[in-house]
Amino acid sequence: MASRRRKPAGKAQISLVVNGEPTEVAFSPHKTLLEVLREDLGLTGTKHGCELGECGTCTVLLDGQPVLSCLALALACDGKRVETVEGMARGAVLHPLQETFADLGAAQCGYCTPGFLLVAKALLEENPSPTRDQIKQALAGNLCRCTGYLKIYEAVELAAARMQGEEAEAKEETLYGRR
Amino acid sequence: MLRLPPFTYLQPKSVRQALRMKTDAGANGMYVAGGTDLYPNMKRRHQEPKVVISLAGIRALGRITGGTRGSELSVGAGVTLTELHTHPRVRNGYSALARAAELVSTPVLRNMGTFGGNICLDTRCNYYNQTYEWRKAIDFCMKKDGEICWVAPSSPRCWAVNSSDTAPVTVALGAEFVLVGPDEERLVPAARFFRDDGINYLTKHPHEVLTEVRLPPLDHWDATYWKLRRRGSFDFPVLGVAVWIKWDGGLVADARIVLGAVASYPKEVPEAAQLIIGSELEDDVIEAAAAAAYKPSKPMDNTDFGLAWRKEMTRNYVRGTLQELRTRRKD
Amino acid sequence: MGGAEGGSADRRSGGLVHRSADPANRRTAEPALRVVGTAQRKVDAVAKVTGQTLFADDLFLPRMLYGKLLRSTQPHARILCIDTSKAAALEGVKAIVTGQDLPIPFGILPVSQDEHALCPERVRYIGDPVAAVAAVSEETATQAVELIEVEYEPLTSITSVQQAVATPEPRIHDYGPHGNLHKLINLEFGDVERALAESDYVREDLLFYEGSTHLPMEQHAAVADWSADGKLTLWSATQTPHYVHRALTKVLELPASRIRVIACPNGGGFGGKSDVFNHEIAVAKLAMETGRPVKITLTRDEVFYCHRGRHPTLMWVRTGVTKDGAIKGMHFRSLLDGGGYGSYGVASAYYTGALQTVTYNVERYKFQGARVFTNKAPCGPKRGHGTPQPRYALEIHLDKIAEDLGKDPAELRLKHLVSPDSITANYLRVGSVGLETCIRKVTEGAGWKEKYGKLPYGRGVGLACSSYISGAGLPIYWNAMPQSGVQLKLDRGGGVTVFCGSTEIGQGSDSILAYIVSEVLGVGVEDVHVVTGDTHLTPVDLGSYSSRVTLMTGNAALQAAERAREILARNVAAKLEVPMARLAFADGRVFDTEGPHNGMSFAAAVQLSEAAEGTVGTVGSYTPPDSPGRYRGAGVGPSPAYSYTAAIAEVAVDAASGIVVVPKIWIAHDVGQCINPVAVMGQVEGSVYMGLGEALMEEMAYRPNRNVIQKMPSMLEYKSPTTLEMCDVVTYLIEDPDPNGPFGAKEVGQGPLLPVAPAIANAVYDAVGVRIDEVPITPEKVLKALKKKEKGEEPRYGPHSFPEIPWPEPIRVPPPWEGGDGRAVPAGGAAGGEGGAETGHPAISPAPTAPSVPSPSSPERQH
């Protein structure tokens, strides 16, 4: 019986700026950015739900723009800036979106959360005061099975208001419902 | 995790370099642009290139030029769908194309997927766009690894469906594609770029690079695109209707009606377009055109929704697109 | 406490917004609740928004191997031969196991021990695992499974319930009452035929609820580690670590004491991770074979093959009412497509008939249920377990009855609500019932009176109500132990650690423990540390299913905390020389209520107690109260408390295409008492979302003519609503406390899903006058019904027949108001046949002495 041998593929090496830090990483050349982040850089905050570009879970920011890390070849990211959920907080201070996602229950199981946070961050950088409809459109590439999205919209709106300098708080109805 | 098979990744800086790499790689080589079509397909082993040649680093493919008064608009094939639909000149003058691009998949995917990639999108079928193990369980299909087209088992051909949103619009607008090969560069009208075959669905030779799409100058024409699908995001079209109308003093001087996602190619229905030429798009004319487009619309059972309903919606969508164009008639 | 202007420091110390007290609505013992009822961050919220939560696939252990399962490409076949030699020869392959290595069957229910980790001789659906490989990388493992050659001998496959009923051979399993019938139920509470005959009006309907799947964003994953001293550790994305523990013990033949199961936080469960899965056992076996850690992470299509989702259910219902709409008798039949294995299916089948009686008074009730085997992925429990289907049927049926009687559907329901603190015809003891308030809130909020029957063509509103259990009254395997246990450790520094076997699946079960302990002991929520879901460290809790966690772990935590409070109070009272009853626990202090300066810090109180009595720790546990039902089958349906929901959907129907859009839903849910209102909101909104998906687009579809393969096992083709399909939701939280709930709390995780689909169906009727008696309500179905309406035919889309089922003799139980005592009356000469099992969970779990699989002579085989 012929033994099939895997060809030992040489590793590729690239330079990235990951969450602000210049990083060199070596990996099998056919790996996706998702795999390199999780397996070679230990950044498991980036999750995956299908690996086919059909759910948005693995979204990271590449040069500030949301991309599907499951469909981005890591080799193609050489020299680029990558931002993952691990890079959102400034030291121990959470990003306003992280604060509002935590407070409003916009993260339930938390699995899709990193993707939503990063898309929302990119949205607010481009459009600091998005309407509800603009938020829906921007987040239309991320599936969440827990929340029904409503708390996510409210969290984005609240964070947007705070980032604009308003002393905004969650509406009572958001936290307590109607009675 | 579903992973890519091993391959060699090449990153040329020019089209010429890319062509050379492709010549060297031969049949084992494939071009990739955004990767949003090829990589999922590779993960499910629809395509198994040993060499992947990325066009993403070729700056020339990322430009949008012209489109001002009287000149044609040239869009590089490497322009992302996001860039395409947000570009002011595309949005203003070529709104049907902007709309089609904006309706592709999701906002995140559109940041990666390119115009050229969407035009060259592999035909789709829900007997084909499945994992290797799934396909093995049905003994594969004609499009890959198997013998039979399960959509029409007695048919000698593959019925996979053209699922591009931008392709029908390019046909309707009468766009031309610039194809660059190792020895020649040729200009192909959009309508002749696609073939009615689920497997060999493009007239483009595999070694050629689609570098540019040329859209006709603005000149008293108008166009629109409607897309039918289950959800407002993610989903490929189960029916697309692209309509182009040349106005002449309130009358339709010329028209093209193109159906997407009902055949292996963007299907032009001249018999419907003929009916509106010379009219003011009166209700009965629109109804006749919708009926004429309905007849040749022959979706197969290989996408979401049932084919009877999709066929029926052809009538509604042709009617709707024509009504839309009537309301903003250009004199 | 964080005021409306509270910054982050305030936010840490308490609620997000201090809500004005609403004493009118409170029936709880505690007059002033400090934590309970206040919106809080969940204890794991920061970890989740920073990406620090470790899900099972995030675990990377040194020397870890990657496992992969080979799954069947045949829907029904005998395995003739498995040749693993080529795979074994592949470099990097470390172990291969097949069914021969794991011969002992398992199953979540004691009566359905019909699964093998790897099929030894027969496969029963496409995706049924037959071999497993461990290799140095996932790629190698994938390559290796493809090199395994399996020779199958195909068997006739069963593709539908109709075929299963009509085709006794080949049997998919060799147990069950007959052929491919897995379970038959026939229960009668009073003479329903007579009740129907005496009714003013009788209506009959047929409805169908299509199957759907959970689609958690996280694909299942498990990591196993085997140490040389014979100890096994399994980390898994499971909702039920205790049941996984039991199954591993059985299949691997290891002492339970040497197996440790750790439930990682689940990236979504919805019931889909509450079975014991093949990969969990296979990965453990691979770790034992290799002596190295092994991880298996399923791909998305494998998650679809695991399924255990909503049973496709065909239903027939016949109800007799008075002119006033009072239900004199109801006869309900359900037929469930179970797929290839038992799973929770026997319970699911019972649930399709259990809760019809807890919303509106039903004088006499008859339920006949059947579950069949087919060669599809096994069905099991999905959010609402077995009850969304009959709820869909019942609420549409009632809507039709209301129209037939010329009554407003809201008024009809309001008139005949079940009374609080009552017992139903099928012996379910109902406690608090906030349904009336729920109906009033949504009808007022939605403008029901102004809209119902009055909106222009194409717009409509529909109402539906529902109820759900707060945990099942009985565990799924027979035992007399508590369903939930909690241990509390009090630290000298003032910290409190809660240990509980419950499983965090995103619903906030970890947080519930912290809030309740914090409430009772007066320490900050952030001073309570929670350790859950670890069979080595935590006392057993049965798991995150049946909406049992808040009520059961909450009560266990409450008991443990009160016992700790007692210890501290005893010692502080002695020291301060005040009566124990005068002590208060709040703001991290223990003090005299009559002189608050007279007190000490909580930490000092712990130190004092530890000095006096030794290490301070307590336990608490919870066992649900006995249910009044004493007949065979009475085990499914009882619950310590029932939640109630009412929903109104507004729809826009495009008559030209049949496309239904739902712009808004008003929903009121009686949760008894919110522990954390913002978490309750999340459960309501999430339930609406999932209900919306099931109502409009989600569908577990197969290609029966193509090897019974799943049509669309992908995120793209299984249609989960995006942000663009989700409707606006107006949520009313109703608090009608139940004495059995901690602080009066009842469930919220599942109940609010139930009324969504029927409310939408009823709204579609209000909009365009067609009945869609089947989910999903697709444009194709609506358009077909509209065309029938145009032609003057019955304006309806839905099933037309219910197959003949060889029902067994009914178990007859007179309802309480006809002198019944919860026991079955002896069936003609066969006394005791059904009434015999009076304890435990007779339907799904035989008493300990009985065989785990029913034998031919068992009462399961009645004809």
GROMACS .gro file of C-alpha atoms in nm, chain C residues 486-820:
model
  335
  996VAL     CA    1  -2.472   2.493   4.466
  997GLN     CA    2  -2.174   2.524   4.696
  998LEU     CA    3  -2.066   2.850   4.848
  999LYS     CA    4  -1.722   2.934   4.977
 1000LEU     CA    5  -1.680   3.247   5.183
 1001ASP     CA    6  -1.339   3.403   5.179
 1002ARG     CA    7  -1.174   3.584   5.466
 1003GLY     CA    8  -1.125   3.876   5.233
 1004GLY     CA    9  -1.497   3.913   5.183
 1005GLY     CA   10  -1.518   3.740   4.851
 1006VAL     CA   11  -1.773   3.469   4.786
 1007THR     CA   12  -1.729   3.189   4.537
 1008VAL     CA   13  -2.029   3.006   4.397
 1009PHE     CA   14  -1.980   2.660   4.255
 1010CYS     CA   15  -2.257   2.519   4.040
 1011GLY     CA   16  -2.276   2.266   3.759
 1012SER     CA   17  -2.483   2.496   3.542
 1013THR     CA   18  -2.367   2.592   3.196
 1014GLU     CA   19  -2.332   2.940   3.054
 1015ILE     CA   20  -2.469   2.943   2.701
 1016GLY     CA   21  -2.507   3.316   2.669
 1017GLN     CA   22  -2.834   3.338   2.855
 1018GLY     CA   23  -2.664   3.465   3.170
 1019SER     CA   24  -2.679   3.163   3.396
 1020ASP     CA   25  -2.345   3.247   3.560
 1021SER     CA   26  -2.472   3.595   3.635
 1022ILE     CA   27  -2.794   3.471   3.794
 1023LEU     CA   28  -2.588   3.290   4.058
 1024ALA     CA   29  -2.386   3.602   4.134
 1025TYR     CA   30  -2.690   3.830   4.155
 1026ILE     CA   31  -2.878   3.605   4.393
 1027VAL     CA   32  -2.582   3.547   4.623
 1028SER     CA   33  -2.507   3.917   4.614
 1029GLU     CA   34  -2.867   4.000   4.700
 1030VAL     CA   35  -2.878   3.770   5.000
 1031LEU     CA   36  -2.533   3.839   5.142
 1032GLY     CA   37  -2.524   4.209   5.070
 1033VAL     CA   38  -2.190   4.198   4.892
 1034GLY     CA   39  -2.126   4.351   4.552
 1035VAL     CA   40  -2.193   4.142   4.245
 1036GLU     CA   41  -1.827   4.192   4.158
 1037ASP     CA   42  -1.728   4.031   4.489
 1038VAL     CA   43  -1.899   3.708   4.389
 1039HIS     CA   44  -1.696   3.469   4.177
 1040VAL     CA   45  -1.867   3.205   3.979
 1041VAL     CA   46  -1.731   2.861   3.892
 1042THR     CA   47  -1.964   2.656   3.677
 1043GLY     CA   48  -1.998   2.355   3.453
 1044ASP     CA   49  -1.707   2.147   3.580
 1045THR     CA   50  -1.787   1.798   3.704
 1046HIS     CA   51  -1.476   1.797   3.926
 1047LEU     CA   52  -1.534   2.130   4.092
 1048THR     CA   53  -1.905   2.190   4.089
 1049PRO     CA   54  -2.204   2.006   4.230
 1050VAL     CA   55  -2.439   1.863   3.973
 1051ASP     CA   56  -2.680   2.082   3.791
 1052LEU     CA   57  -2.854   1.902   3.511
 1053GLY     CA   58  -2.774   2.163   3.252
 1054SER     CA   59  -2.897   2.452   3.048
 1055TYR     CA   60  -3.218   2.316   2.900
 1056SER     CA   61  -3.590   2.324   2.972
 1057SER     CA   62  -3.557   2.687   3.084
 1058ARG     CA   63  -3.468   2.541   3.422
 1059VAL     CA   64  -3.160   2.737   3.519
 1060THR     CA   65  -3.287   3.059   3.675
 1061LEU     CA   66  -3.550   2.881   3.877
 1062MET     CA   67  -3.352   2.578   3.983
 1063THR     CA   68  -2.996   2.707   4.023
 1064GLY     CA   69  -3.146   3.027   4.155
 1065ASN     CA   70  -3.329   2.841   4.428
 1066ALA     CA   71  -3.021   2.633   4.508
 1067ALA     CA   72  -2.807   2.946   4.527
 1068LEU     CA   73  -3.070   3.116   4.737
 1069GLN     CA   74  -3.067   2.829   4.983
 1070ALA     CA   75  -2.688   2.816   5.002
 1071ALA     CA   76  -2.667   3.193   5.047
 1072GLU     CA   77  -2.933   3.196   5.316
 1073ARG     CA   78  -2.748   2.924   5.502
 1074ALA     CA   79  -2.428   3.128   5.481
 1075ARG     CA   80  -2.613   3.433   5.598
 1076GLU     CA   81  -2.740   3.233   5.892
 1077ILE     CA   82  -2.386   3.136   5.993
 1078LEU     CA   83  -2.260   3.491   5.970
 1079ALA     CA   84  -2.566   3.633   6.140
 1080ARG     CA   85  -2.530   3.392   6.427
 1081ASN     CA   86  -2.174   3.504   6.495
 1082VAL     CA   87  -2.225   3.872   6.429
 1083ALA     CA   88  -2.535   3.878   6.648
 1084ALA     CA   89  -2.339   3.727   6.933
 1085LYS     CA   90  -2.059   3.975   6.890
 1086LEU     CA   91  -2.283   4.281   6.858
 1087GLU     CA   92  -2.521   4.148   7.115
 1088VAL     CA   93  -2.830   4.208   6.904
 1089PRO     CA   94  -3.093   3.956   6.794
 1090MET     CA   95  -3.013   3.783   6.466
 1091ALA     CA   96  -3.339   3.898   6.314
 1092ARG     CA   97  -3.231   4.261   6.348
 1093LEU     CA   98  -2.925   4.216   6.130
 1094ALA     CA   99  -2.911   4.343   5.775
 1095PHE     CA  100  -2.667   4.244   5.502
 1096ALA     CA  101  -2.606   4.527   5.258
 1097ASP     CA  102  -2.333   4.732   5.094
 1098GLY     CA  103  -2.068   4.485   5.201
 1099ARG     CA  104  -2.159   4.520   5.569
 1100VAL     CA  105  -2.350   4.333   5.833
 1101PHE     CA  106  -2.523   4.569   6.073
 1102ASP     CA  107  -2.802   4.631   6.317
 1103THR     CA  108  -3.104   4.769   6.137
 1104GLU     CA  109  -3.189   4.973   6.444
 1105GLY     CA  110  -2.844   5.129   6.457
 1106PRO     CA  111  -2.667   5.093   6.127
 1107HIS     CA  112  -2.339   5.225   6.267
 1108ASN     CA  113  -2.334   4.917   6.486
 1109GLY     CA  114  -2.194   4.658   6.251
 1110MET     CA  115  -1.893   4.529   6.068
 1111SER     CA  116  -1.769   4.465   5.721
 1112PHE     CA  117  -1.877   4.149   5.550
 1113ALA     CA  118  -1.513   4.033   5.552
 1114ALA     CA  119  -1.495   4.086   5.927
 1115ALA     CA  120  -1.815   3.886   5.966
 1116VAL     CA  121  -1.660   3.599   5.773
 1117GLN     CA  122  -1.343   3.615   5.981
 1118LEU     CA  123  -1.545   3.618   6.298
 1119SER     CA  124  -1.743   3.315   6.188
 1120GLU     CA  125  -1.439   3.128   6.065
 1121ALA     CA  126  -1.267   3.185   6.399
 1122ALA     CA  127  -1.569   3.058   6.583
 1123GLU     CA  128  -1.683   2.770   6.363
 1124GLY     CA  129  -1.408   2.692   6.116
 1125THR     CA  130  -1.406   2.735   5.737
 1126VAL     CA  131  -1.726   2.896   5.618
 1127GLY     CA  132  -1.900   2.715   5.337
 1128THR     CA  133  -2.252   2.608   5.262
 1129VAL     CA  134  -2.447   2.406   5.012
 1130GLY     CA  135  -2.787   2.453   4.863
 1131SER     CA  136  -2.992   2.238   4.634
 1132TYR     CA  137  -3.322   2.230   4.455
 1133THR     CA  138  -3.571   1.958   4.387
 1134PRO     CA  139  -3.895   2.055   4.216
 1135PRO     CA  140  -4.220   1.986   4.396
 1136ASP     CA  141  -4.407   1.665   4.318
 1137SER     CA  142  -4.657   1.686   4.039
 1138PRO     CA  143  -5.016   1.575   4.090
 1139GLY     CA  144  -5.013   1.360   3.776
 1140ARG     CA  145  -4.970   0.990   3.847
 1141TYR     CA  146  -5.029   0.834   3.508
 1142ARG     CA  147  -4.775   0.700   3.263
 1143GLY     CA  148  -4.663   1.004   3.067
 1144ALA     CA  149  -4.730   1.246   3.351
 1145GLY     CA  150  -4.357   1.312   3.369
 1146VAL     CA  151  -4.356   1.554   3.077
 1147GLY     CA  152  -4.525   1.888   3.129
 1148PRO     CA  153  -4.505   1.946   3.503
 1149SER     CA  154  -4.294   2.241   3.605
 1150PRO     CA  155  -4.246   2.440   3.922
 1151ALA     CA  156  -4.377   2.747   3.738
 1152TYR     CA  157  -4.512   2.849   3.399
 1153SER     CA  158  -4.422   3.165   3.215
 1154TYR     CA  159  -4.683   3.335   2.999
 1155THR     CA  160  -4.654   3.539   2.682
 1156ALA     CA  161  -4.879   3.732   2.448
 1157ALA     CA  162  -4.767   3.875   2.118
 1158ILE     CA  163  -4.916   4.082   1.841
 1159ALA     CA  164  -4.749   4.088   1.503
 1160GLU     CA  165  -4.814   4.348   1.239
 1161VAL     CA  166  -4.744   4.235   0.885
 1162ALA     CA  167  -4.734   4.378   0.537
 1163VAL     CA  168  -4.818   4.128   0.267
 1164ASP     CA  169  -4.745   4.202  -0.097
 1165ALA     CA  170  -5.031   4.028  -0.271
 1166ALA     CA  171  -4.851   4.034  -0.604
 1167SER     CA  172  -4.557   3.829  -0.479
 1168GLY     CA  173  -4.677   3.678  -0.154
 1169ILE     CA  174  -4.383   3.832   0.028
 1170VAL     CA  175  -4.455   3.888   0.396
 1171VAL     CA  176  -4.270   4.157   0.587
 1172VAL     CA  177  -4.304   4.194   0.963
 1173PRO     CA  178  -4.235   4.553   1.062
 1174LYS     CA  179  -4.319   4.522   1.427
 1175ILE     CA  180  -4.405   4.287   1.709
 1176TRP     CA  181  -4.545   4.377   2.048
 1177ILE     CA  182  -4.473   4.114   2.307
 1178ALA     CA  183  -4.550   4.089   2.677
 1179HIS     CA  184  -4.389   3.821   2.885
 1180ASP     CA  185  -4.475   3.725   3.240
 1181VAL     CA  186  -4.137   3.638   3.386
 1182GLY     CA  187  -4.255   3.631   3.746
 1183GLN     CA  188  -3.976   3.859   3.858
 1184CYS     CA  189  -3.686   3.993   3.658
 1185ILE     CA  190  -3.357   3.902   3.818
 1186ASN     CA  191  -3.171   4.116   3.564
 1187PRO     CA  192  -3.422   4.302   3.345
 1188VAL     CA  193  -3.178   4.380   3.065
 1189ALA     CA  194  -3.093   4.010   3.039
 1190VAL     CA  195  -3.465   3.933   3.033
 1191MET     CA  196  -3.507   4.183   2.751
 1192GLY     CA  197  -3.232   4.005   2.563
 1193GLN     CA  198  -3.405   3.671   2.596
 1194VAL     CA  199  -3.738   3.812   2.480
 1195GLU     CA  200  -3.588   3.989   2.181
 1196GLY     CA  201  -3.375   3.688   2.091
 1197SER     CA  202  -3.679   3.463   2.111
 1198VAL     CA  203  -3.874   3.694   1.884
 1199TYR     CA  204  -3.584   3.681   1.641
 1200MET     CA  205  -3.572   3.304   1.635
 1201GLY     CA  206  -3.950   3.281   1.613
 1202LEU     CA  207  -3.947   3.523   1.323
 1203GLY     CA  208  -3.692   3.309   1.141
 1204GLU     CA  209  -3.899   2.995   1.192
 1205ALA     CA  210  -4.214   3.175   1.089
 1206LEU     CA  211  -4.082   3.316   0.765
 1207MET     CA  212  -3.776   3.141   0.630
 1208GLU     CA  213  -3.586   2.886   0.833
 1209GLU     CA  214  -3.628   2.535   0.707
 1210MET     CA  215  -3.440   2.210   0.751
 1211ALA     CA  216  -3.495   2.084   0.400
 1212TYR     CA  217  -3.394   1.754   0.245
 1213ARG     CA  218  -3.377   1.613  -0.102
 1214PRO     CA  219  -3.569   1.289  -0.060
 1215ASN     CA  220  -3.497   1.182  -0.417
 1216ARG     CA  221  -3.125   1.247  -0.382
 1217ASN     CA  222  -3.021   1.013  -0.106
 1218VAL     CA  223  -3.221   1.210   0.154
 1219ILE     CA  224  -2.942   1.461   0.169
 1220GLN     CA  225  -2.985   1.792   0.345
 1221LYS     CA  226  -3.062   2.052   0.087
 1222MET     CA  227  -2.878   2.339   0.243
 1223PRO     CA  228  -2.633   2.267   0.523
 1224SER     CA  229  -2.467   2.606   0.514
 1225MET     CA  230  -2.495   2.949   0.672
 1226LEU     CA  231  -2.575   3.089   0.330
 1227GLU     CA  232  -2.860   2.863   0.232
 1228TYR     CA  233  -3.013   2.804   0.574
 1229LYS     CA  234  -3.190   3.135   0.603
 1230SER     CA  235  -3.127   3.301   0.933
 1231PRO     CA  236  -3.269   3.654   0.939
 1232THR     CA  237  -3.017   3.936   0.908
 1233THR     CA  238  -3.045   4.285   1.053
 1234LEU     CA  239  -3.256   4.371   0.750
 1235GLU     CA  240  -3.527   4.113   0.828
 1236MET     CA  241  -3.545   4.164   1.203
 1237CYS     CA  242  -3.853   4.353   1.312
 1238ASP     CA  243  -3.895   4.625   1.569
 1239VAL     CA  244  -3.997   4.479   1.901
 1240VAL     CA  245  -4.188   4.647   2.180
 1241THR     CA  246  -4.133   4.443   2.494
 1242TYR     CA  247  -4.345   4.451   2.806
 1243LEU     CA  248  -4.202   4.275   3.107
 1244ILE     CA  249  -4.478   4.152   3.331
 1245GLU     CA  250  -4.395   4.041   3.681
 1246ASP     CA  251  -4.647   3.806   3.837
 1247PRO     CA  252  -4.423   3.633   4.089
 1248ASP     CA  253  -4.452   3.260   4.134
 1249PRO     CA  254  -4.396   3.127   4.485
 1250ASN     CA  255  -4.179   2.849   4.344
 1251GLY     CA  256  -3.934   3.084   4.174
 1252PRO     CA  257  -3.638   3.252   4.341
 1253PHE     CA  258  -3.774   3.597   4.430
 1254GLY     CA  259  -4.074   3.487   4.224
 1255ALA     CA  260  -3.878   3.445   3.899
 1256LYS     CA  261  -3.996   3.228   3.612
 1257GLU     CA  262  -3.840   3.146   3.278
 1258VAL     CA  263  -3.783   3.373   2.981
 1259GLY     CA  264  -3.537   3.196   2.753
 1260GLN     CA  265  -3.783   2.996   2.547
 1261GLY     CA  266  -4.142   3.098   2.609
 1262PRO     CA  267  -4.136   3.424   2.411
 1263LEU     CA  268  -4.053   3.232   2.093
 1264LEU     CA  269  -4.380   3.044   2.098
 1265PRO     CA  270  -4.643   3.305   2.005
 1266VAL     CA  271  -4.437   3.468   1.729
 1267ALA     CA  272  -4.511   3.233   1.440
 1268PRO     CA  273  -4.886   3.195   1.505
 1269ALA     CA  274  -4.921   3.570   1.560
 1270ILE     CA  275  -4.764   3.625   1.220
 1271ALA     CA  276  -4.985   3.362   1.057
 1272ASN     CA  277  -5.294   3.520   1.209
 1273ALA     CA  278  -5.177   3.862   1.094
 1274VAL     CA  279  -5.130   3.735   0.739
 1275TYR     CA  280  -5.492   3.626   0.747
 1276ASP     CA  281  -5.599   3.965   0.874
 1277ALA     CA  282  -5.397   4.128   0.596
 1278VAL     CA  283  -5.502   3.931   0.291
 1279GLY     CA  284  -5.754   3.673   0.404
 1280VAL     CA  285  -5.556   3.356   0.351
 1281ARG     CA  286  -5.463   3.095   0.608
 1282ILE     CA  287  -5.109   2.963   0.600
 1283ASP     CA  288  -5.138   2.657   0.818
 1284GLU     CA  289  -4.773   2.574   0.783
 1285VAL     CA  290  -4.437   2.730   0.863
 1286PRO     CA  291  -4.229   2.870   0.715
 1287ILE     CA  292  -4.477   3.116   0.568
 1288THR     CA  293  -4.296   3.160   0.240
 1289PRO     CA  294  -4.405   3.391  -0.041
 1290GLU     CA  295  -4.469   3.085  -0.255
 1291LYS     CA  296  -4.723   2.949  -0.009
 1292VAL     CA  297  -4.893   3.284   0.039
 1293LEU     CA  298  -4.920   3.336  -0.334
 1294LYS     CA  299  -5.065   2.988  -0.385
 1295ALA     CA  300  -5.325   3.052  -0.119
 1296LEU     CA  301  -5.410   3.390  -0.271
 1297LYS     CA  302  -5.462   3.224  -0.609
 1298LYS     CA  303  -5.692   2.969  -0.454
 1299LYS     CA  304  -5.883   3.251  -0.296
 1300GLU     CA  305  -5.915   3.422  -0.634
 1301LYS     CA  306  -6.056   3.102  -0.780
 1302GLY     CA  307  -6.306   3.075  -0.500
 1303GLU     CA  308  -6.135   2.775  -0.346
 1304GLU     CA  309  -6.046   2.740   0.019
 1305PRO     CA  310  -5.807   3.032   0.081
 1306ARG     CA  311  -5.548   2.824   0.258
 1307TYR     CA  312  -5.210   2.661   0.228
 1308GLY     CA  313  -5.143   2.368   0.453
 1309PRO     CA  314  -5.156   1.993   0.493
 1310HIS     CA  315  -5.459   1.793   0.383
 1311SER     CA  316  -5.440   1.464   0.562
 1312PHE     CA  317  -5.314   1.292   0.870
 1313PRO     CA  318  -5.203   0.931   0.823
 1314GLU     CA  319  -5.373   0.643   0.997
 1315ILE     CA  320  -5.174   0.556   1.307
 1316PRO     CA  321  -5.225   0.234   1.503
 1317TRP     CA  322  -5.284   0.416   1.831
 1318PRO     CA  323  -5.263   0.206   2.144
 1319GLU     CA  324  -5.554   0.193   2.385
 1320PRO     CA  325  -5.576   0.529   2.556
 1321ILE     CA  326  -5.459   0.585   2.908
 1322ARG     CA  327  -5.772   0.729   3.065
 1323VAL     CA  328  -5.732   0.980   3.344
 1324PRO     CA  329  -6.042   1.159   3.470
 1325PRO     CA  330  -5.973   1.532   3.510
 1326PRO     CA  331  -5.967   1.672   3.863
 1327TRP     CA  332  -6.320   1.810   3.831
 1328GLU     CA  333  -6.455   1.470   3.736
 1329GLY     CA  334  -6.326   1.307   4.051
 1330GLY     CA  335  -5.985   1.217   3.918
   0.00000   0.00000   0.00000
